[in-house]
PDB file of C-alpha atoms and ligand atoms in Angstrom:
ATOM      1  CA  UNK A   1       0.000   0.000   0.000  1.00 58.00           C
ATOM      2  CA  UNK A   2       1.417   3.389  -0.790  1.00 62.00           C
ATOM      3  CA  UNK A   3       2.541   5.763   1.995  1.00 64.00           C
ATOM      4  CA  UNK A   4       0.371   8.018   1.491  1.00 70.00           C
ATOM      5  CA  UNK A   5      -2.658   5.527   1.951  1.00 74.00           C
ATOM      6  CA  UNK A   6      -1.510   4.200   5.230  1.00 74.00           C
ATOM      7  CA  UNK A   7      -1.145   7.224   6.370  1.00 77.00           C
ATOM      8  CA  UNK A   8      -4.700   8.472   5.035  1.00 84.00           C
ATOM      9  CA  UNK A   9      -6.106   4.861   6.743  1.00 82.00           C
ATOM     10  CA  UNK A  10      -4.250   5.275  10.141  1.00 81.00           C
ATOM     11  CA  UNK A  11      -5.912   8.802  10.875  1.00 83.00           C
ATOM     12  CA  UNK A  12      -9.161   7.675   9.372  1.00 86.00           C
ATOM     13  CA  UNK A  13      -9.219   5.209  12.326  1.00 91.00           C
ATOM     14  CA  UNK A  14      -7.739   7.124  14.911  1.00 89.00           C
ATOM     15  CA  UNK A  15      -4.275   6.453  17.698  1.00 92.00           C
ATOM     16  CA  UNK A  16      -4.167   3.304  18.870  1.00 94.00           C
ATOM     17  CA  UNK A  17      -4.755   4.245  22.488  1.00 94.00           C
ATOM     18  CA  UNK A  18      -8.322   5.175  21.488  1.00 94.00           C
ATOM     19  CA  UNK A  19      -8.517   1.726  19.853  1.00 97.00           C
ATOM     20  CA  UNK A  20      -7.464  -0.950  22.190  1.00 98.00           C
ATOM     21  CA  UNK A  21     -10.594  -1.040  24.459  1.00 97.00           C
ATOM     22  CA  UNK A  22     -12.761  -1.462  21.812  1.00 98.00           C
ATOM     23  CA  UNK A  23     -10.621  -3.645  19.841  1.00 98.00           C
ATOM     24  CA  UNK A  24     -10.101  -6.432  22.737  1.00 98.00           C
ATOM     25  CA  UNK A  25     -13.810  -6.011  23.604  1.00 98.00           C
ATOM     26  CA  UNK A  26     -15.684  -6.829  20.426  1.00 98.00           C
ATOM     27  CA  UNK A  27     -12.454  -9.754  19.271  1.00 98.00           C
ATOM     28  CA  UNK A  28     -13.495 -11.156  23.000  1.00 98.00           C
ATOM     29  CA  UNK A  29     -17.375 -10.931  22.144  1.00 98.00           C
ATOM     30  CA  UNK A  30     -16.493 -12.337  18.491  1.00 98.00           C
ATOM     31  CA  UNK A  31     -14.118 -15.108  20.007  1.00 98.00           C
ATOM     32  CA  UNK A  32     -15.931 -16.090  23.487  1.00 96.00           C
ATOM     33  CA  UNK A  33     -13.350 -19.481  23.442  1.00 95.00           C
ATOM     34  CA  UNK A  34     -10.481 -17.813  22.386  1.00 95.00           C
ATOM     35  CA  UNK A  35      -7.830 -19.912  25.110  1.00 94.00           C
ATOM     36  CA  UNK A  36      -4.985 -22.056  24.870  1.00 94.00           C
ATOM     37  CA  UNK A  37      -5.550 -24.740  22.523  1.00 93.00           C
ATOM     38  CA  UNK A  38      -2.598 -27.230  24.476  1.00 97.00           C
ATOM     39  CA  UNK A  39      -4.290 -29.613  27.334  1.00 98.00           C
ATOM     40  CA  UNK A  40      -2.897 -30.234  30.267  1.00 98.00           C
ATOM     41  CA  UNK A  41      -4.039 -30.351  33.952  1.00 97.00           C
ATOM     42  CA  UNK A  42      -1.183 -29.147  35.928  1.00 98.00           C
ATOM     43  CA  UNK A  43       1.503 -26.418  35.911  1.00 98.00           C
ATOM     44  CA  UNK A  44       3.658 -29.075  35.191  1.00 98.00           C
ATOM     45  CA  UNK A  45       1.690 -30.889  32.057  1.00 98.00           C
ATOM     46  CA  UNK A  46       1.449 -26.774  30.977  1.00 98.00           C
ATOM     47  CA  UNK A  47       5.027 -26.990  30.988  1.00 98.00           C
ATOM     48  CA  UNK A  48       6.342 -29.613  28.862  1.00 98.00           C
ATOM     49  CA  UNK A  49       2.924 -28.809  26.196  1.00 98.00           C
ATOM     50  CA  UNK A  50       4.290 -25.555  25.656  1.00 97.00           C
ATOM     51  CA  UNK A  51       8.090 -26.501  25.339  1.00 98.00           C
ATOM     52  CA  UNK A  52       6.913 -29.418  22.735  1.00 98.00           C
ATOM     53  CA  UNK A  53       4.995 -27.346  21.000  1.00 96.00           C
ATOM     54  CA  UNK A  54       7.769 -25.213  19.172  1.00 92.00           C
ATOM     55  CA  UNK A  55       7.675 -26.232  15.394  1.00 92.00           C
ATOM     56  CA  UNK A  56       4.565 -28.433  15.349  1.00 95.00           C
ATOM     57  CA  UNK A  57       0.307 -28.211  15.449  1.00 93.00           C
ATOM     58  CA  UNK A  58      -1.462 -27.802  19.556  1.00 94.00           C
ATOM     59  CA  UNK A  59      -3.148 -30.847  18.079  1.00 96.00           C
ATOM     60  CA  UNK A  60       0.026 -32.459  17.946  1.00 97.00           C
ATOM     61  CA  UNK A  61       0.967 -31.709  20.706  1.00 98.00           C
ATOM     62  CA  UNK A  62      -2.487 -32.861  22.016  1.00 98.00           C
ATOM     63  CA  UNK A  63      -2.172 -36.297  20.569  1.00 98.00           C
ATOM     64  CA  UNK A  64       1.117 -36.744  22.314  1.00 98.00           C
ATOM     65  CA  UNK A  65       0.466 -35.577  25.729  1.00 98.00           C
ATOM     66  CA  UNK A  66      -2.436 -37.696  26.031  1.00 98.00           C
ATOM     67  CA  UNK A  67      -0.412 -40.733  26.488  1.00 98.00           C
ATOM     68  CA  UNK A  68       2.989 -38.995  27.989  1.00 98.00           C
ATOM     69  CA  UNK A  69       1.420 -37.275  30.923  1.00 98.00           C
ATOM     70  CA  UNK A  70      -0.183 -41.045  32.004  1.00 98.00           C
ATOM     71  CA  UNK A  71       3.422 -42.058  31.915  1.00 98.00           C
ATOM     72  CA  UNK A  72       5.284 -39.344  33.674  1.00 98.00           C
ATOM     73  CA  UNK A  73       3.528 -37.317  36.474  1.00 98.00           C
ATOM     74  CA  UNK A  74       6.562 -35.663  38.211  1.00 98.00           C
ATOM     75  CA  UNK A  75       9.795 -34.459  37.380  1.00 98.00           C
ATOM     76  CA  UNK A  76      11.556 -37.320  38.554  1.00 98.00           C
ATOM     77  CA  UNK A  77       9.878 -39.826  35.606  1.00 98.00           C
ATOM     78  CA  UNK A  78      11.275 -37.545  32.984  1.00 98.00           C
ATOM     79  CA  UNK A  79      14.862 -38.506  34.763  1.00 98.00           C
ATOM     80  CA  UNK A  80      13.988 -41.989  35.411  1.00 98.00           C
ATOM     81  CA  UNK A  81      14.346 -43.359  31.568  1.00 98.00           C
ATOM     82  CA  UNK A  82      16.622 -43.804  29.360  1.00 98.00           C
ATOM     83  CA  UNK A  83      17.329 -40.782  26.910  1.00 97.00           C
ATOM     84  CA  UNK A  84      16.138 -42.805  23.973  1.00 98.00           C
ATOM     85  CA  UNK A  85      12.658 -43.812  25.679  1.00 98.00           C
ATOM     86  CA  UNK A  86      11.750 -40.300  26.183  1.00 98.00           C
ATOM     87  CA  UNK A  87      12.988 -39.225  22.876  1.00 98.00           C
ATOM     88  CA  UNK A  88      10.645 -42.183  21.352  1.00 98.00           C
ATOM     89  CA  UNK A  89       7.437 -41.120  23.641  1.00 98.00           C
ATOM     90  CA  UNK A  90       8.121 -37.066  21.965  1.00 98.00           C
ATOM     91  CA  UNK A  91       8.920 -38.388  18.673  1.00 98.00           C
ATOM     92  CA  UNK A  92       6.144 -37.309  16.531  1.00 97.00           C
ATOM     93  CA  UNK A  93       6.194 -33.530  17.649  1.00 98.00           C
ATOM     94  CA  UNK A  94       9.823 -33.364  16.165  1.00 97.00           C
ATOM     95  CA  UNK A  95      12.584 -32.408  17.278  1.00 97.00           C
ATOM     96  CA  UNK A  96      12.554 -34.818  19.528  1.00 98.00           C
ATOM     97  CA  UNK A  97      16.197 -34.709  20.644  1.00 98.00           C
ATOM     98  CA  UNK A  98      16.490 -31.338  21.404  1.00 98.00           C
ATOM     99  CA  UNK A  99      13.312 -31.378  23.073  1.00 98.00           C
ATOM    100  CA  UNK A 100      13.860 -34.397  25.230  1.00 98.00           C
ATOM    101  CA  UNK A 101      17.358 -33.211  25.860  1.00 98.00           C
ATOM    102  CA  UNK A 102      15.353 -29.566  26.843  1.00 98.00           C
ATOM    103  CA  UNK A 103      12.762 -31.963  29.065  1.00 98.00           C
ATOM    104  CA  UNK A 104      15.411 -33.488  30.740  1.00 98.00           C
ATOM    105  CA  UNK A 105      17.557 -30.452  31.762  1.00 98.00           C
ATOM    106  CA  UNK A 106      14.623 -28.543  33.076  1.00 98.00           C
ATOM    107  CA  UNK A 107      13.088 -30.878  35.567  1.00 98.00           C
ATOM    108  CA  UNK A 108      16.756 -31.424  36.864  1.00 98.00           C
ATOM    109  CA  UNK A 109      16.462 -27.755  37.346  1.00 98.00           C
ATOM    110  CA  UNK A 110      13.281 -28.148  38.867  1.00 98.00           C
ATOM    111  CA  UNK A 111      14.296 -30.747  41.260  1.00 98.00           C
ATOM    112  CA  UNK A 112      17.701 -29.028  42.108  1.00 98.00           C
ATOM    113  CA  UNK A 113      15.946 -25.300  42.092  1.00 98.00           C
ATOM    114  CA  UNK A 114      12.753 -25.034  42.812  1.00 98.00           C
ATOM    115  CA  UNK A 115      11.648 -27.933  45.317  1.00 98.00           C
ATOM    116  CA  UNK A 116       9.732 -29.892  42.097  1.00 98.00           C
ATOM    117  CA  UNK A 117       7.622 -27.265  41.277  1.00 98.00           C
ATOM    118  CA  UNK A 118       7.093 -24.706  37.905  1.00 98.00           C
ATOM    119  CA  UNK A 119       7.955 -21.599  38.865  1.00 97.00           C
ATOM    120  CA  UNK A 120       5.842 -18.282  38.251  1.00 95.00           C
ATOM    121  CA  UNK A 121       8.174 -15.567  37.633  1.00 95.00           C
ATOM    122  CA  UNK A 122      10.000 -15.012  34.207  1.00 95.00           C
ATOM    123  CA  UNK A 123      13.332 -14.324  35.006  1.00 96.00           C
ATOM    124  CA  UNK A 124      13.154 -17.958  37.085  1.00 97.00           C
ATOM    125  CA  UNK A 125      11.039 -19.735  33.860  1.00 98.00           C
ATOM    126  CA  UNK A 126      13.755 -18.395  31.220  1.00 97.00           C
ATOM    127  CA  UNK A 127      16.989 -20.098  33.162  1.00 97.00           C
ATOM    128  CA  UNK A 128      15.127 -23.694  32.665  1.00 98.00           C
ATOM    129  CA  UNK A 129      16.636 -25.088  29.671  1.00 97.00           C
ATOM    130  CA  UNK A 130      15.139 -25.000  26.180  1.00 94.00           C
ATOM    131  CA  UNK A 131      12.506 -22.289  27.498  1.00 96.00           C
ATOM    132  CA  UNK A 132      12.558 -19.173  26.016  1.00 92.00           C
ATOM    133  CA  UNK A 133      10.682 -16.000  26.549  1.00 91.00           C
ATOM    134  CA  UNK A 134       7.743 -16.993  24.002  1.00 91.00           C
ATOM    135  CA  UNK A 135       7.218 -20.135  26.210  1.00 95.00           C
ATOM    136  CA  UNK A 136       7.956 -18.663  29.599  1.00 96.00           C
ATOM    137  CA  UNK A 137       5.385 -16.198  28.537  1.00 94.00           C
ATOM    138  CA  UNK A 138       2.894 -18.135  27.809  1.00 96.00           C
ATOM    139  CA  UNK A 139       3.103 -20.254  30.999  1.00 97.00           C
ATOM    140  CA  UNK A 140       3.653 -17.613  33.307  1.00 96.00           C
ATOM    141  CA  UNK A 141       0.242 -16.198  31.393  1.00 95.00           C
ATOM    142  CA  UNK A 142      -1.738 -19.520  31.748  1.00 95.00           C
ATOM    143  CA  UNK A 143      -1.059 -19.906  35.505  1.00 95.00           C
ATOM    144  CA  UNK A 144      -2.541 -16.377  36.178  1.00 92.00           C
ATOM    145  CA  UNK A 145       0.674 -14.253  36.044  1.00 93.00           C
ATOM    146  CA  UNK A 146       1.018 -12.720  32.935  1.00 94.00           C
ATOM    147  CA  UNK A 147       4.288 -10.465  32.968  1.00 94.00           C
ATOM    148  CA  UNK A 148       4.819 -10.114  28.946  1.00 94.00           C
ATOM    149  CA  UNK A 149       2.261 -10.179  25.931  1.00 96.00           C
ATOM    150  CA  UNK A 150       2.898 -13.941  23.723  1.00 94.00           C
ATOM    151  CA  UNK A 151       4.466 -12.710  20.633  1.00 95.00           C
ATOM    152  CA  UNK A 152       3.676 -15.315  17.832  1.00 92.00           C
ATOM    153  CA  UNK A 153       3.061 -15.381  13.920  1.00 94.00           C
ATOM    154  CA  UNK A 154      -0.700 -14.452  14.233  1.00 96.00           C
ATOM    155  CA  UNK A 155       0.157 -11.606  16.954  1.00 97.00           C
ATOM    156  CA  UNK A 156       2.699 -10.231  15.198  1.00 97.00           C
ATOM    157  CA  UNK A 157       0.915 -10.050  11.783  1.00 98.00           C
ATOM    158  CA  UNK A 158      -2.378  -8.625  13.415  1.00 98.00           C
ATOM    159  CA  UNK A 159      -0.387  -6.019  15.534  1.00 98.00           C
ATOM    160  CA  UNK A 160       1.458  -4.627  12.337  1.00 98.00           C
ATOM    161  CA  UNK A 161      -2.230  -4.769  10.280  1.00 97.00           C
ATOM    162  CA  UNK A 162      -3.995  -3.022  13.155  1.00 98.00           C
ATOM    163  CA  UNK A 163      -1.110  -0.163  13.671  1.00 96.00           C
ATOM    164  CA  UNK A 164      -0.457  -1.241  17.199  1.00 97.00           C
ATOM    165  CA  UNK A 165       3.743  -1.916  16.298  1.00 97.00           C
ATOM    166  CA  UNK A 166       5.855  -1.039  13.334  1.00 96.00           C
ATOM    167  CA  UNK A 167       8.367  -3.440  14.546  1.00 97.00           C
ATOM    168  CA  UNK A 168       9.546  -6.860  13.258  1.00 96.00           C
ATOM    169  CA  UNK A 169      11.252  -7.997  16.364  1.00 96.00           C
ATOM    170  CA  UNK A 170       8.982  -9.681  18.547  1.00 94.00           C
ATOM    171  CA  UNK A 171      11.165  -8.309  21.832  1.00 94.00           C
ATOM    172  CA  UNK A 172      10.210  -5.047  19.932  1.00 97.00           C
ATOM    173  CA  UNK A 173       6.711  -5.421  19.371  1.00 98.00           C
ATOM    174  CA  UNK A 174       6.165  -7.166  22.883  1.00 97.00           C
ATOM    175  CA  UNK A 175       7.810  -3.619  24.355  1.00 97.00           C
ATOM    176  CA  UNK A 176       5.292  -1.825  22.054  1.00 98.00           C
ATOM    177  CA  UNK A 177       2.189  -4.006  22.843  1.00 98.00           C
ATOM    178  CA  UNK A 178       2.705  -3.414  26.566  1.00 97.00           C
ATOM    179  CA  UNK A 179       2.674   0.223  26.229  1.00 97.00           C
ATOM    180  CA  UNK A 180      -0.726  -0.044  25.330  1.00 98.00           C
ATOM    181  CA  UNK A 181      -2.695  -2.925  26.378  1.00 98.00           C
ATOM    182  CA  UNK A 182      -3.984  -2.373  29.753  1.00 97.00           C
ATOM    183  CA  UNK A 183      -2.448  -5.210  32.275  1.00 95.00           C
ATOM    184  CA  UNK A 184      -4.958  -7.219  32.883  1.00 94.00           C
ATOM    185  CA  UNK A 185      -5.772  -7.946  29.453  1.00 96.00           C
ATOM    186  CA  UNK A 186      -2.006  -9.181  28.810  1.00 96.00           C
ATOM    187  CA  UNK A 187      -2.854 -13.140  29.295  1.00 95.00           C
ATOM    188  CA  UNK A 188      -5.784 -13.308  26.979  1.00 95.00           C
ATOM    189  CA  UNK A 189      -4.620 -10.363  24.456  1.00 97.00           C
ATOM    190  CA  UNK A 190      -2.814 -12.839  22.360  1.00 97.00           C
ATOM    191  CA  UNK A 191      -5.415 -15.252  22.540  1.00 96.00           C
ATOM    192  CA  UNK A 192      -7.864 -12.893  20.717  1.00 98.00           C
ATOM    193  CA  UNK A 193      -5.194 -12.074  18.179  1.00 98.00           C
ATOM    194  CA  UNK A 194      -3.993 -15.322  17.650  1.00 95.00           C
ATOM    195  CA  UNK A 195      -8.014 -17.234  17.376  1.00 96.00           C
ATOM    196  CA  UNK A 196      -8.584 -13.814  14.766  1.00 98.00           C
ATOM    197  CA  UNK A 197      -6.074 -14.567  12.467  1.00 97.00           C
ATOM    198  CA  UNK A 198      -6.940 -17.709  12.339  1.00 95.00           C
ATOM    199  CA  UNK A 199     -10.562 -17.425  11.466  1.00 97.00           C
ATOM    200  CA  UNK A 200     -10.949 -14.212   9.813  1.00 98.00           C
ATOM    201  CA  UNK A 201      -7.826 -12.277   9.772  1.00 98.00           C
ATOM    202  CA  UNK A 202      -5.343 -14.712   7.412  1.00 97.00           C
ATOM    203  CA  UNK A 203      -2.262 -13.805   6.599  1.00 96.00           C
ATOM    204  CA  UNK A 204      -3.044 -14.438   2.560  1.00 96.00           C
ATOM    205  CA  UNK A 205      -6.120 -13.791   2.838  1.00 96.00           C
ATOM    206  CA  UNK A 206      -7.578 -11.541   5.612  1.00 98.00           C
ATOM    207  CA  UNK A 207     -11.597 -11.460   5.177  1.00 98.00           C
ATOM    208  CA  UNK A 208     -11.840  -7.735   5.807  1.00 98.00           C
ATOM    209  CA  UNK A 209     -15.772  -7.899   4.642  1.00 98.00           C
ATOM    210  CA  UNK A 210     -16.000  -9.900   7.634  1.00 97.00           C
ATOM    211  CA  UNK A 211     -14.393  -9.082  10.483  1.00 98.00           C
ATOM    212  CA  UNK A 212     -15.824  -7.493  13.650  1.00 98.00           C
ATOM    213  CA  UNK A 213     -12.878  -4.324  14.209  1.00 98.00           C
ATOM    214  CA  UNK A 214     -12.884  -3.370  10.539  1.00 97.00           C
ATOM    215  CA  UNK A 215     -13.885   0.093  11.319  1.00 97.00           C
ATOM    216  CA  UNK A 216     -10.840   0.259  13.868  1.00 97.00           C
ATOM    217  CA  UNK A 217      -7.785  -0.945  10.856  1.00 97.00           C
ATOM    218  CA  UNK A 218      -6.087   0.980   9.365  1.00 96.00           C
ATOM    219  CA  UNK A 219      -5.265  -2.077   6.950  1.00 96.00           C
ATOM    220  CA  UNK A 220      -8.769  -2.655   5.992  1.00 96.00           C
ATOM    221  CA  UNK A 221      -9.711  -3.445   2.570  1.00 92.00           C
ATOM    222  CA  UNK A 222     -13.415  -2.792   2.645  1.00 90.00           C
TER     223      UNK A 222
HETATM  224  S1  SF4 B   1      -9.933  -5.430   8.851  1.00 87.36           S
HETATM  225 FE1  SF4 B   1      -8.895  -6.981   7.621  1.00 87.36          FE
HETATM  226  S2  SF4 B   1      -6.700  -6.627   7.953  1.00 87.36           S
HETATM  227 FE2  SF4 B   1      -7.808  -5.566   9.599  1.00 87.36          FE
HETATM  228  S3  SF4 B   1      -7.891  -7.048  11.289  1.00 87.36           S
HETATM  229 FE3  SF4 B   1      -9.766  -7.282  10.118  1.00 87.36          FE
HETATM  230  S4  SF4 B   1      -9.344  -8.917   8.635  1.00 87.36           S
HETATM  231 FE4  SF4 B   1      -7.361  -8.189   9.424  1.00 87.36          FE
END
């Protein structure tokens, strides 16, 4: 789009601090089950569904964890077999050597650390091995604690199209998105974004006709 249009779009629909309210509000009307697709039933099973879930499908991931998390229910089972066994019960999420080697390091970390348990803050979440920010993020999020906004493909393609970032760098666009995005909103923001561009907003084809905040984008084609 020329300069000139953007420019002509993103005063047509106002700053962006006029247009978060109403942007989260009608996306959480529009997508009432917007949550984490991954199961799990413990801050532990949140744990190891996030850090397998890097390069594969939640349903995946799903079909996986079904079967692991009957086999190992503590931090201490992940320890107790052989490299290759654990490697074999991941194996269809791929990867499966980095991320068993990733499994393994962090519950000896949390055995050694933190007493057996997942911790809550970031700065403890990011020394575990294999978890970066995007995954300590989105557990620290799911367990009520949000201290970040989840940057992912969806987020980052909706935040550019809705003039909330002009960044690439998902550090840089997280920094940006917390300007603006009131606090509590932080743990299902990306949620919204993320169940949006899947529906409605794609990233070839983004159904402008029909989506509910079309009035509030400056990329808008209708
Ligand atoms: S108006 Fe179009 S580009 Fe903007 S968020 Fe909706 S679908 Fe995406």
């Amino acid at each position: 789009m020329p300069r000139s249009f953007v420019k002509e779009a993103r005063r047509r629909v106002g700053p962006k601090r006029a247009r978060i309210r109403e942007i989260i509000d009608r996306l959480a009307a529009a997508h009432p089950d917007a949550t984490i697709a991954l199961k799990s039933h413990s801050p532990l099973e949140l744990l190891v569904a996030v850090m397998l879930s890097a390069q594969t499908t939640d349903v995946n991931v799903n079909r996986v964890t079904e079967k692991l998390f009957a086999k190992y229910r503590k931090p201490e089972d992940y320890l107790a077999v052989m490299p290759e066994e654990l490697e074999r019960d991941i194996f269809a999420t791929g990867f499966y050597r980095q991320k068993a080697k990733s499994l393994r390091g962090t519950m000896a970390m949390l055995l050694t650390d933190f007493d057996g348990q997942v911790p809550r803050g970031l700065d403890d979440l990011v020394r575990l091995p294999g978890v970066a920010r995007k995954t300590a993020n989105v557990v620290a999020a799911e367990l009520g604690e949000p201290q970040g906004i989840v940057v992912d493909t969806h987020v980052r393609r909706l935040s550019q199209r809705l003039g909330l970032t002009k960044q690439e760098d998902p550090v840089k666009i997280e920094r940006d998105l917390m300007k603006i995005v009131p606090h509590e909103d932080w743990g299902p923001f990306p949620h919204l974004l993320i169940w949006h561009g899947r529906r409605v907003c794609d990233a070839r084809r983004p159904a402008c006709e029909r989506c509910v905040i079309n009035d509030l984008c400056p990329s808008s084609r209708v």
